[in-house]
Amino acid sequence: MRVKKWGVGLVLTAAVLLTGCTAATEEPADDKPAATAEETTAPTSDCPELSEGATVDGSELGTCITEAMTDTAGYAAKTSILGMDTTARYNPETKAVETITPMGSLIVIGDDAWVKSSTSEWQVADPNSSDPIIASLSSGATSVSQADPATAAGALTGEFTVTGTGSRLGQDVYILTGTSEAQGVAVDVTFEVTTDYVVLATSGTTEAAGQSIETSLEITEWDVAQDIVAPI
């Protein structure tokens, strides 16, 4: 799908809206992205046992996911938003995120952000830049920095139902579906989680600026240190 220049920020914001819980959620604890994935460690609290047809409150689901994802050196994921593929790497220890899109890249480390378009060099993020791509990427960087991968799952609302089972990265998963709210926007979300509440993939659908937005995310590398450094 062709995305207009003004849509860069929308795309990145959509990533936060639809995978904000996901990005956090996406941190499946103790899971390896290979057919020989190791067994995960169950959350410390009394999370409900998952089974087909079971329902889980969104806030409880978020708590269980957050507990399951706390022990990781870092992870990488691929996301499809509005038909556009992006890749991302996360380093929870330094609160660093690197996102690469066809329109440009951004790096956020703590409160600092840098961006570059496909034709420019790295520069400090500037939402007021005269370059519309840089301005949009910078706005997206601000949104990404507000979605802390370590806590975003805690923002889940609504109720989720186990609608089926499957397999992901060599592990059995339960498929949970439900509707949550992100920044006042209703988002239909699907999670693929292990019995220990490790999320291995997500998908979401919502509407923003009169446009239907669909996204999917898949963990490609888990519990692997991600060396994300300031580009300048």
Coordinates of N, CA and C in Angstrom, one line a residue:
M1 N 0.8 -1.2 0.0 CA 0.0 0.0 0.0 C 0.9 1.2 0.0
R2 N 0.5 2.2 -0.8 CA 1.3 3.4 -0.9 C 0.9 4.4 0.2
V3 N 1.8 4.9 1.0 CA 1.5 5.8 2.1 C 2.0 7.2 1.8
K4 N 1.2 8.2 1.9 CA 1.6 9.5 1.6 C 2.6 10.0 2.7
K5 N 3.3 11.0 2.4 CA 4.3 11.5 3.3 C 3.7 11.9 4.7
W6 N 2.5 12.5 4.6 CA 1.9 12.9 5.9 C 1.5 11.7 6.7
G7 N 1.5 10.5 6.1 CA 1.1 9.3 6.8 C 2.2 8.6 7.6
V8 N 3.4 9.1 7.5 CA 4.5 8.5 8.3 C 4.2 8.5 9.8
G9 N 3.8 9.7 10.3 CA 3.5 9.8 11.7 C 2.3 8.9 12.1
L10 N 1.3 8.8 11.2 CA 0.1 8.0 11.4 C 0.5 6.6 11.5
V11 N 1.4 6.1 10.6 CA 1.8 4.7 10.6 C 2.5 4.4 11.9
L12 N 3.4 5.3 12.4 CA 4.2 5.0 13.6 C 3.3 5.1 14.8
T13 N 2.3 6.1 14.8 CA 1.4 6.2 15.9 C 0.5 4.9 15.9
A14 N 0.1 4.4 14.8 CA -0.7 3.2 14.7 C 0.1 2.0 15.3
A15 N 1.4 2.0 15.1 CA 2.2 1.0 15.7 C 2.1 1.0 17.2
V16 N 2.1 2.2 17.8 CA 2.0 2.4 19.2 C 0.6 2.0 19.7
L17 N -0.4 2.5 19.0 CA -1.8 2.2 19.4 C -2.1 0.7 19.3
L18 N -1.6 0.0 18.3 CA -2.0 -1.4 18.1 C -1.0 -2.3 18.7
T19 N 0.2 -1.9 18.9 CA 1.2 -2.8 19.5 C 1.8 -2.2 20.7
G20 N 1.3 -1.2 21.2 CA 1.8 -0.6 22.5 C 1.7 -1.6 23.5
C21 N 0.6 -2.3 23.7 CA 0.5 -3.4 24.6 C 1.3 -4.5 24.1
T22 N 1.3 -4.6 22.8 CA 2.1 -5.7 22.1 C 3.5 -5.6 22.3
A23 N 4.1 -4.4 22.1 CA 5.5 -4.2 22.3 C 5.9 -4.7 23.6
A24 N 5.1 -4.3 24.6 CA 5.4 -4.8 25.9 C 5.1 -6.2 25.9
T25 N 3.9 -6.5 25.5 CA 3.4 -7.9 25.5 C 4.3 -8.8 24.7
E26 N 4.9 -8.2 23.7 CA 5.7 -9.0 22.9 C 7.0 -9.5 23.5
E27 N 7.1 -9.2 24.8 CA 8.3 -9.7 25.4 C 8.0 -11.0 26.0
P28 N 7.8 -12.1 25.3 CA 7.6 -13.4 25.8 C 8.8 -13.8 26.7
A29 N 8.5 -14.1 27.9 CA 9.7 -14.4 28.8 C 10.2 -15.8 28.6
D30 N 11.5 -15.9 28.6 CA 12.3 -17.1 28.6 C 11.9 -18.0 27.4
D31 N 11.7 -17.3 26.2 CA 11.3 -18.1 25.0 C 12.4 -17.8 23.9
K32 N 12.8 -18.9 23.3 CA 13.7 -18.8 22.2 C 13.1 -19.0 20.9
P33 N 13.4 -18.1 19.8 CA 12.8 -18.2 18.5 C 13.3 -19.3 17.7
A34 N 13.2 -20.5 18.2 CA 13.7 -21.6 17.4 C 12.9 -22.8 17.7
A35 N 12.9 -23.8 16.9 CA 12.1 -25.0 17.1 C 12.5 -25.7 18.4
T36 N 13.6 -25.4 18.9 CA 14.1 -26.0 20.2 C 13.9 -25.1 21.3
A37 N 12.8 -24.3 21.2 CA 12.6 -23.2 22.3 C 12.6 -23.9 23.6
E38 N 13.2 -23.2 24.6 CA 13.2 -23.7 26.0 C 11.9 -23.5 26.7
E39 N 11.6 -24.2 27.7 CA 10.4 -24.1 28.5 C 10.4 -22.7 29.1
T40 N 9.3 -22.1 29.2 CA 9.2 -20.8 29.9 C 8.9 -20.9 31.3
T41 N 9.1 -19.9 32.1 CA 8.9 -19.9 33.5 C 7.5 -19.2 33.8
A42 N 6.7 -19.8 34.6 CA 5.4 -19.3 34.9 C 5.5 -18.0 35.7
P43 N 4.5 -17.1 35.5 CA 4.5 -15.8 36.3 C 4.4 -16.2 37.8
T44 N 4.9 -15.2 38.6 CA 4.9 -15.5 40.0 C 3.6 -15.4 40.7
S45 N 2.6 -14.6 40.1 CA 1.3 -14.5 40.7 C 0.4 -15.6 40.3
D46 N -0.8 -15.6 40.9 CA -1.7 -16.7 40.5 C -2.5 -16.3 39.3
C47 N -2.0 -16.5 38.1 CA -2.7 -16.2 36.9 C -3.6 -17.4 36.5
P48 N -4.7 -17.1 36.0 CA -5.7 -18.2 35.7 C -5.1 -19.1 34.6
E49 N -5.4 -20.4 34.7 CA -5.0 -21.4 33.8 C -5.7 -21.2 32.5
L50 N -5.0 -21.1 31.4 CA -5.7 -20.9 30.1 C -6.2 -22.2 29.5
S51 N -7.4 -22.1 28.9 CA -8.0 -23.3 28.3 C -9.0 -22.8 27.3
E52 N -9.4 -23.5 26.3 CA -10.3 -23.1 25.2 C -11.6 -22.7 25.8
G53 N -12.1 -21.5 25.4 CA -13.4 -21.0 25.9 C -13.3 -20.2 27.2
A54 N -12.1 -20.2 27.8 CA -11.9 -19.4 29.1 C -11.9 -17.9 28.8
T55 N -12.3 -17.1 29.7 CA -12.2 -15.6 29.6 C -11.2 -15.1 30.6
V56 N -10.5 -14.0 30.3 CA -9.6 -13.4 31.2 C -9.8 -11.9 31.1
D57 N -9.9 -11.3 32.3 CA -10.0 -9.8 32.3 C -8.7 -9.2 31.8
G58 N -8.9 -8.1 31.0 CA -7.8 -7.4 30.3 C -6.7 -7.0 31.3
S59 N -7.1 -6.4 32.4 CA -6.1 -5.9 33.3 C -5.3 -7.1 34.0
E60 N -6.0 -8.2 34.2 CA -5.4 -9.4 34.8 C -4.4 -10.0 33.7
L61 N -4.9 -10.0 32.5 CA -4.1 -10.5 31.4 C -2.8 -9.7 31.3
G62 N -3.0 -8.4 31.3 CA -1.8 -7.5 31.2 C -0.8 -7.7 32.3
T63 N -1.3 -7.9 33.6 CA -0.4 -8.2 34.7 C 0.4 -9.5 34.5
C64 N -0.3 -10.5 34.1 CA 0.3 -11.8 33.9 C 1.4 -11.7 32.8
I65 N 1.1 -11.0 31.7 CA 2.0 -10.8 30.6 C 3.2 -10.1 31.1
T66 N 3.0 -9.0 31.8 CA 4.1 -8.2 32.3 C 5.0 -9.0 33.2
E67 N 4.5 -9.8 34.0 CA 5.3 -10.6 34.9 C 6.1 -11.7 34.1
A68 N 5.5 -12.1 33.0 CA 6.1 -13.2 32.2 C 7.3 -12.6 31.3
M69 N 7.3 -11.3 31.2 CA 8.3 -10.8 30.2 C 9.4 -10.0 30.8
T70 N 9.5 -10.1 32.1 CA 10.5 -9.2 32.8 C 11.9 -9.7 32.6
D71 N 12.2 -10.9 32.4 CA 13.5 -11.4 32.3 C 14.0 -11.7 30.9
T72 N 14.5 -10.6 30.3 CA 15.0 -10.8 28.9 C 16.2 -9.8 28.6
A73 N 17.1 -10.3 27.8 CA 18.2 -9.5 27.5 C 17.9 -8.5 26.3
G74 N 16.8 -8.8 25.6 CA 16.4 -8.0 24.5 C 15.6 -8.8 23.5
Y75 N 15.0 -8.2 22.5 CA 14.3 -9.0 21.5 C 14.1 -8.2 20.2
A76 N 13.8 -8.9 19.2 CA 13.6 -8.3 17.9 C 12.2 -8.7 17.3
A77 N 11.6 -7.9 16.5 CA 10.3 -8.3 16.0 C 10.1 -7.7 14.6
K78 N 9.2 -8.3 13.9 CA 8.8 -7.7 12.6 C 7.3 -7.3 12.6
T79 N 6.9 -6.2 12.1 CA 5.6 -5.7 12.1 C 5.1 -5.3 10.8
S80 N 3.8 -5.6 10.5 CA 3.2 -5.1 9.3 C 2.1 -4.1 9.7
I81 N 2.2 -2.9 9.2 CA 1.2 -1.9 9.5 C 0.8 -1.2 8.2
L82 N -0.5 -1.2 7.9 CA -1.1 -0.7 6.7 C -0.4 -1.4 5.5
G83 N 0.0 -2.6 5.6 CA 0.6 -3.4 4.5 C 2.1 -3.0 4.4
M84 N 2.6 -2.2 5.3 CA 4.0 -1.9 5.2 C 4.8 -2.6 6.3
D85 N 5.9 -3.3 5.9 CA 6.7 -4.1 6.8 C 7.7 -3.2 7.5
T86 N 7.9 -3.4 8.8 CA 8.9 -2.7 9.6 C 9.6 -3.7 10.5
T87 N 10.8 -3.4 10.9 CA 11.5 -4.2 11.9 C 11.9 -3.4 13.1
A88 N 12.0 -4.0 14.2 CA 12.3 -3.3 15.4 C 13.1 -4.1 16.3
R89 N 14.0 -3.4 17.1 CA 14.8 -4.1 18.1 C 14.6 -3.4 19.5
Y90 N 14.6 -4.1 20.6 CA 14.3 -3.6 21.9 C 15.4 -4.0 22.9
N91 N 15.8 -3.0 23.7 CA 16.8 -3.3 24.8 C 16.1 -2.8 26.1
P92 N 15.4 -3.6 26.8 CA 14.7 -3.1 28.0 C 15.6 -2.5 29.0
E93 N 16.9 -3.0 29.2 CA 17.8 -2.5 30.2 C 18.1 -1.0 30.0
T94 N 18.3 -0.6 28.7 CA 18.6 0.8 28.5 C 17.4 1.6 27.9
K95 N 16.2 0.9 27.9 CA 15.0 1.6 27.4 C 15.2 2.1 26.0
A96 N 15.9 1.3 25.2 CA 16.2 1.7 23.8 C 15.4 0.9 22.8
V97 N 15.0 1.6 21.8 CA 14.2 1.0 20.7 C 14.8 1.5 19.4
E98 N 14.9 0.6 18.4 CA 15.3 1.0 17.1 C 14.2 0.5 16.1
T99 N 13.7 1.3 15.3 CA 12.7 1.0 14.3 C 13.1 1.4 12.9
I100 N 13.0 0.4 12.0 CA 13.3 0.7 10.6 C 12.1 0.5 9.7
T101 N 11.7 1.5 9.0 CA 10.6 1.5 8.0 C 11.1 1.8 6.6
P102 N 10.3 1.6 5.6 CA 10.7 1.9 4.2 C 10.9 3.4 4.1
M103 N 10.3 4.2 5.0 CA 10.4 5.7 4.8 C 11.5 6.3 5.6
G104 N 12.1 5.5 6.6 CA 13.1 6.0 7.4 C 13.3 5.2 8.7
S105 N 14.2 5.7 9.5 CA 14.5 4.9 10.8 C 14.5 5.9 11.9
L106 N 14.3 5.3 13.1 CA 14.4 6.1 14.3 C 15.0 5.2 15.4
I107 N 15.7 5.9 16.3 CA 16.3 5.3 17.5 C 15.9 6.2 18.7
V108 N 15.3 5.5 19.7 CA 15.0 6.2 21.0 C 15.7 5.5 22.1
I109 N 16.4 6.3 22.9 CA 17.1 5.7 24.1 C 16.7 6.6 25.2
G110 N 15.9 6.1 26.1 CA 15.4 6.9 27.2 C 14.6 8.1 26.7
D111 N 15.0 9.3 27.0 CA 14.3 10.5 26.6 C 14.8 11.1 25.3
D112 N 15.9 10.5 24.7 CA 16.5 11.0 23.5 C 16.1 10.3 22.3
A113 N 16.0 11.0 21.2 CA 15.5 10.3 19.9 C 16.3 10.9 18.7
W114 N 16.6 10.0 17.8 CA 17.2 10.4 16.5 C 16.5 9.8 15.4
V115 N 16.5 10.5 14.2 CA 15.7 9.9 13.1 C 16.6 10.2 11.8
K116 N 16.2 9.4 10.8 CA 16.8 9.6 9.4 C 15.8 9.2 8.4
S117 N 15.7 9.9 7.3 CA 14.8 9.5 6.2 C 15.7 8.6 5.3
S118 N 15.1 8.0 4.3 CA 15.8 7.2 3.4 C 16.9 7.9 2.6
T119 N 16.8 9.3 2.6 CA 17.8 10.1 1.8 C 18.7 11.0 2.7
S120 N 18.5 11.0 4.0 CA 19.2 11.9 4.9 C 20.1 11.1 5.8
E121 N 20.9 11.9 6.6 CA 21.8 11.4 7.6 C 21.0 11.4 8.9
W122 N 21.5 10.7 9.9 CA 20.9 10.8 11.2 C 20.9 12.2 11.8
Q123 N 19.9 12.6 12.5 CA 19.8 13.9 13.1 C 18.9 13.7 14.4
V124 N 19.0 14.7 15.3 CA 18.2 14.7 16.5 C 16.7 14.9 16.0
A125 N 15.9 14.2 16.6 CA 14.4 14.3 16.3 C 13.9 15.7 16.4
D126 N 13.2 16.1 15.4 CA 12.6 17.5 15.4 C 11.2 17.5 14.8
P127 N 10.2 17.4 15.6 CA 8.8 17.4 15.1 C 8.5 18.6 14.2
N128 N 9.2 19.7 14.4 CA 9.0 20.9 13.7 C 9.8 21.1 12.4
S129 N 10.5 20.1 12.0 CA 11.4 20.1 10.9 C 10.7 20.5 9.6
S130 N 11.3 21.3 8.7 CA 10.7 21.7 7.5 C 10.6 20.5 6.5
D131 N 11.3 19.4 6.8 CA 11.2 18.2 6.0 C 10.1 17.4 6.6
P132 N 9.0 17.2 5.8 CA 7.8 16.5 6.3 C 8.1 15.0 6.8
I133 N 9.0 14.4 6.1 CA 9.4 13.0 6.5 C 10.1 13.0 7.9
I134 N 11.0 13.9 8.1 CA 11.8 14.0 9.3 C 10.8 14.5 10.4
A135 N 9.9 15.4 10.1 CA 8.9 15.8 11.1 C 8.0 14.7 11.6
S136 N 7.6 13.9 10.6 CA 6.7 12.8 10.9 C 7.4 11.7 11.7
L137 N 8.6 11.4 11.2 CA 9.4 10.4 12.0 C 9.6 10.8 13.4
S138 N 9.9 12.1 13.6 CA 10.2 12.7 14.9 C 8.9 12.6 15.8
S139 N 7.8 12.8 15.2 CA 6.5 12.7 16.0 C 6.3 11.2 16.3
G140 N 6.6 10.3 15.4 CA 6.5 8.9 15.7 C 7.5 8.5 16.8
A141 N 8.7 9.1 16.8 CA 9.6 8.7 17.8 C 9.1 9.1 19.2
T142 N 8.4 10.3 19.3 CA 7.9 10.7 20.5 C 6.8 9.7 21.0
S143 N 6.0 9.2 20.1 CA 5.0 8.3 20.4 C 5.6 7.0 20.9
V144 N 6.6 6.5 20.2 CA 7.3 5.3 20.6 C 7.9 5.4 21.9
S145 N 8.5 6.5 22.3 CA 9.1 6.7 23.6 C 8.1 6.7 24.7
Q146 N 6.9 6.9 24.4 CA 5.8 6.9 25.4 C 5.3 5.5 25.7
A147 N 5.6 4.6 24.8 CA 5.1 3.2 25.0 C 6.3 2.4 25.5
D148 N 6.4 2.4 26.8 CA 7.4 1.6 27.5 C 7.2 0.1 27.4
P149 N 8.1 -0.5 26.7 CA 7.9 -2.0 26.5 C 7.8 -2.8 27.7
A150 N 8.3 -2.2 28.9 CA 8.2 -3.0 30.1 C 6.9 -2.9 30.8
T151 N 6.1 -1.9 30.5 CA 4.8 -1.7 31.3 C 3.6 -1.6 30.4
A152 N 3.7 -1.5 29.1 CA 2.5 -1.2 28.3 C 1.4 -2.3 28.4
A153 N 1.8 -3.5 28.7 CA 0.8 -4.5 28.8 C -0.2 -4.2 29.9
G154 N 0.3 -3.5 30.9 CA -0.6 -3.1 32.0 C -1.7 -2.2 31.7
A155 N -1.7 -1.7 30.4 CA -2.8 -0.8 30.0 C -4.0 -1.5 29.4
L156 N -3.9 -2.8 29.3 CA -5.0 -3.6 28.6 C -6.3 -3.4 29.4
T157 N -7.4 -3.3 28.7 CA -8.7 -3.2 29.3 C -9.6 -4.3 28.6
G158 N -10.9 -4.3 29.0 CA -11.8 -5.2 28.4 C -11.7 -6.6 28.8
E159 N -12.2 -7.5 28.1 CA -12.2 -9.0 28.4 C -11.7 -9.7 27.2
F160 N -10.9 -10.8 27.4 CA -10.3 -11.6 26.4 C -10.7 -13.0 26.5
T161 N -11.0 -13.6 25.4 CA -11.5 -15.0 25.4 C -10.5 -15.9 24.6
V162 N -10.3 -17.1 25.1 CA -9.4 -18.1 24.4 C -10.3 -18.7 23.3
T163 N -10.0 -18.4 22.1 CA -10.8 -18.8 21.0 C -10.2 -20.0 20.2
G164 N -9.0 -20.4 20.6 CA -8.4 -21.5 19.8 C -7.0 -21.8 20.3
T165 N -6.3 -22.7 19.7 CA -4.9 -23.0 20.0 C -4.1 -23.1 18.7
G166 N -2.8 -23.1 18.8 CA -1.9 -23.2 17.7 C -0.5 -23.4 18.1
S167 N 0.5 -23.1 17.2 CA 1.9 -23.3 17.5 C 2.7 -22.2 17.0
R168 N 3.6 -21.7 17.7 CA 4.5 -20.6 17.3 C 5.9 -20.8 17.9
L169 N 6.9 -20.7 17.1 CA 8.3 -20.8 17.6 C 8.5 -22.1 18.3
G170 N 7.9 -23.1 17.9 CA 8.1 -24.4 18.5 C 7.3 -24.7 19.8
Q171 N 6.5 -23.8 20.1 CA 5.7 -23.9 21.4 C 4.2 -23.9 21.1
D172 N 3.4 -24.6 21.9 CA 2.0 -24.5 21.8 C 1.5 -23.2 22.4
V173 N 0.5 -22.6 21.7 CA 0.0 -21.3 22.1 C -1.5 -21.3 22.2
Y174 N -2.0 -20.4 23.1 CA -3.5 -20.2 23.1 C -3.7 -18.9 22.4
I175 N -4.8 -18.8 21.6 CA -5.2 -17.6 20.9 C -6.3 -16.9 21.7
L176 N -5.9 -15.7 22.1 CA -6.9 -14.8 22.9 C -7.3 -13.6 22.1
T177 N -8.6 -13.4 22.0 CA -9.1 -12.2 21.3 C -10.0 -11.4 22.2
G178 N -10.0 -10.1 21.9 CA -10.8 -9.1 22.7 C -10.6 -7.7 22.2
T179 N -11.3 -6.8 22.8 CA -11.2 -5.4 22.5 C -10.7 -4.6 23.6
S180 N -9.7 -3.8 23.4 CA -9.1 -3.0 24.4 C -9.2 -1.5 24.0
E181 N -8.9 -0.6 24.8 CA -8.8 0.8 24.5 C -7.4 1.4 24.6
A182 N -6.9 2.1 23.6 CA -5.6 2.7 23.7 C -5.8 4.2 23.3
Q183 N -5.6 5.0 24.3 CA -5.7 6.5 24.1 C -7.1 6.8 23.6
G184 N -8.1 6.1 24.2 CA -9.5 6.4 23.8 C -10.0 5.8 22.5
V185 N -9.1 5.0 21.9 CA -9.4 4.3 20.6 C -9.7 2.9 20.9
A186 N -10.8 2.3 20.4 CA -11.1 0.9 20.6 C -10.2 0.1 19.6
V187 N -9.5 -0.9 20.1 CA -8.6 -1.7 19.3 C -9.0 -3.2 19.5
D188 N -9.3 -3.9 18.4 CA -9.5 -5.3 18.4 C -8.2 -6.0 18.4
V189 N -7.9 -6.8 19.4 CA -6.6 -7.4 19.5 C -6.6 -8.9 19.6
T190 N -5.6 -9.5 19.0 CA -5.5 -11.0 19.2 C -4.1 -11.3 19.7
F191 N -3.9 -12.1 20.7 CA -2.6 -12.5 21.2 C -2.4 -14.0 21.0
E192 N -1.2 -14.4 20.8 CA -0.8 -15.8 20.8 C 0.1 -15.9 22.0
V193 N -0.3 -16.7 23.0 CA 0.4 -16.8 24.2 C 0.6 -18.2 24.6
T194 N 1.7 -18.5 25.3 CA 2.0 -19.8 25.8 C 1.2 -20.0 27.1
T195 N 1.3 -21.2 27.7 CA 0.5 -21.4 28.9 C 1.1 -20.5 30.0
D196 N 2.3 -20.0 29.9 CA 2.9 -19.2 30.9 C 2.8 -17.7 30.6
Y197 N 1.8 -17.4 29.7 CA 1.6 -16.0 29.3 C 2.7 -15.3 28.6
V198 N 3.5 -16.0 27.9 CA 4.5 -15.5 27.0 C 3.9 -15.2 25.7
V199 N 3.9 -13.9 25.2 CA 3.2 -13.5 24.0 C 4.2 -13.7 22.8
L200 N 3.9 -14.5 21.8 CA 4.8 -14.7 20.7 C 4.3 -14.0 19.4
A201 N 3.1 -13.6 19.4 CA 2.6 -12.8 18.2 C 1.4 -12.1 18.6
T202 N 1.1 -11.0 17.9 CA -0.1 -10.2 18.1 C -0.7 -9.7 16.8
S203 N -1.9 -9.3 16.8 CA -2.5 -8.6 15.6 C -3.5 -7.6 16.2
G204 N -3.8 -6.5 15.5 CA -4.8 -5.6 15.9 C -5.4 -4.8 14.8
T205 N -6.6 -4.3 15.1 CA -7.4 -3.6 14.1 C -8.0 -2.4 14.8
T206 N -7.9 -1.2 14.1 CA -8.6 0.0 14.7 C -8.9 0.9 13.5
E207 N -9.4 2.1 13.9 CA -9.6 3.2 12.8 C -9.0 4.5 13.4
A208 N -8.3 5.2 12.5 CA -7.7 6.4 12.9 C -7.7 7.4 11.7
A209 N -8.1 8.6 12.0 CA -8.2 9.6 10.9 C -9.0 9.1 9.7
G210 N -10.1 8.4 10.1 CA -11.0 7.9 9.1 C -10.4 6.7 8.3
Q211 N -9.3 6.2 8.7 CA -8.7 5.1 7.9 C -8.6 3.8 8.8
S212 N -9.0 2.7 8.2 CA -8.9 1.4 8.9 C -7.4 1.0 9.0
I213 N -7.0 0.7 10.1 CA -5.6 0.3 10.3 C -5.5 -1.1 10.9
E214 N -4.7 -1.9 10.2 CA -4.4 -3.3 10.7 C -2.9 -3.5 10.9
T215 N -2.6 -4.2 11.9 CA -1.2 -4.4 12.1 C -1.0 -5.8 12.7
S216 N 0.2 -6.4 12.4 CA 0.5 -7.7 13.0 C 1.9 -7.6 13.5
L217 N 2.3 -8.4 14.5 CA 3.6 -8.4 15.0 C 4.0 -9.8 15.3
E218 N 5.3 -10.1 15.0 CA 5.8 -11.5 15.3 C 7.2 -11.4 15.9
I219 N 7.4 -12.0 17.0 CA 8.7 -12.0 17.6 C 9.7 -12.9 16.7
T220 N 10.8 -12.3 16.3 CA 11.8 -13.0 15.5 C 13.0 -13.4 16.3
E221 N 13.3 -12.7 17.4 CA 14.4 -13.0 18.2 C 14.1 -12.7 19.7
W222 N 14.3 -13.6 20.6 CA 13.9 -13.4 22.0 C 15.1 -13.7 22.9
D223 N 15.2 -12.9 23.9 CA 16.2 -13.0 25.0 C 17.6 -13.0 24.4
V224 N 17.8 -12.1 23.4 CA 19.1 -11.9 22.8 C 19.4 -10.4 23.0
A225 N 20.6 -10.1 23.5 CA 21.0 -8.7 23.7 C 21.0 -7.9 22.4
Q226 N 20.4 -6.7 22.5 CA 20.3 -5.9 21.3 C 21.1 -4.6 21.6
D227 N 22.2 -4.5 20.8 CA 23.1 -3.4 21.0 C 22.6 -2.1 20.2
I228 N 21.9 -1.3 20.9 CA 21.3 -0.1 20.3 C 22.0 1.1 20.9
V229 N 22.7 1.9 20.0 CA 23.5 3.0 20.5 C 23.1 4.3 19.8
A230 N 23.4 5.4 20.4 CA 23.1 6.7 19.7 C 23.9 6.8 18.4
P231 N 23.2 7.2 17.3 CA 23.8 7.2 16.0 C 24.8 8.4 15.8
I232 N 24.6 9.4 16.6 CA 25.5 10.6 16.5 C 25.8 11.1 17.9

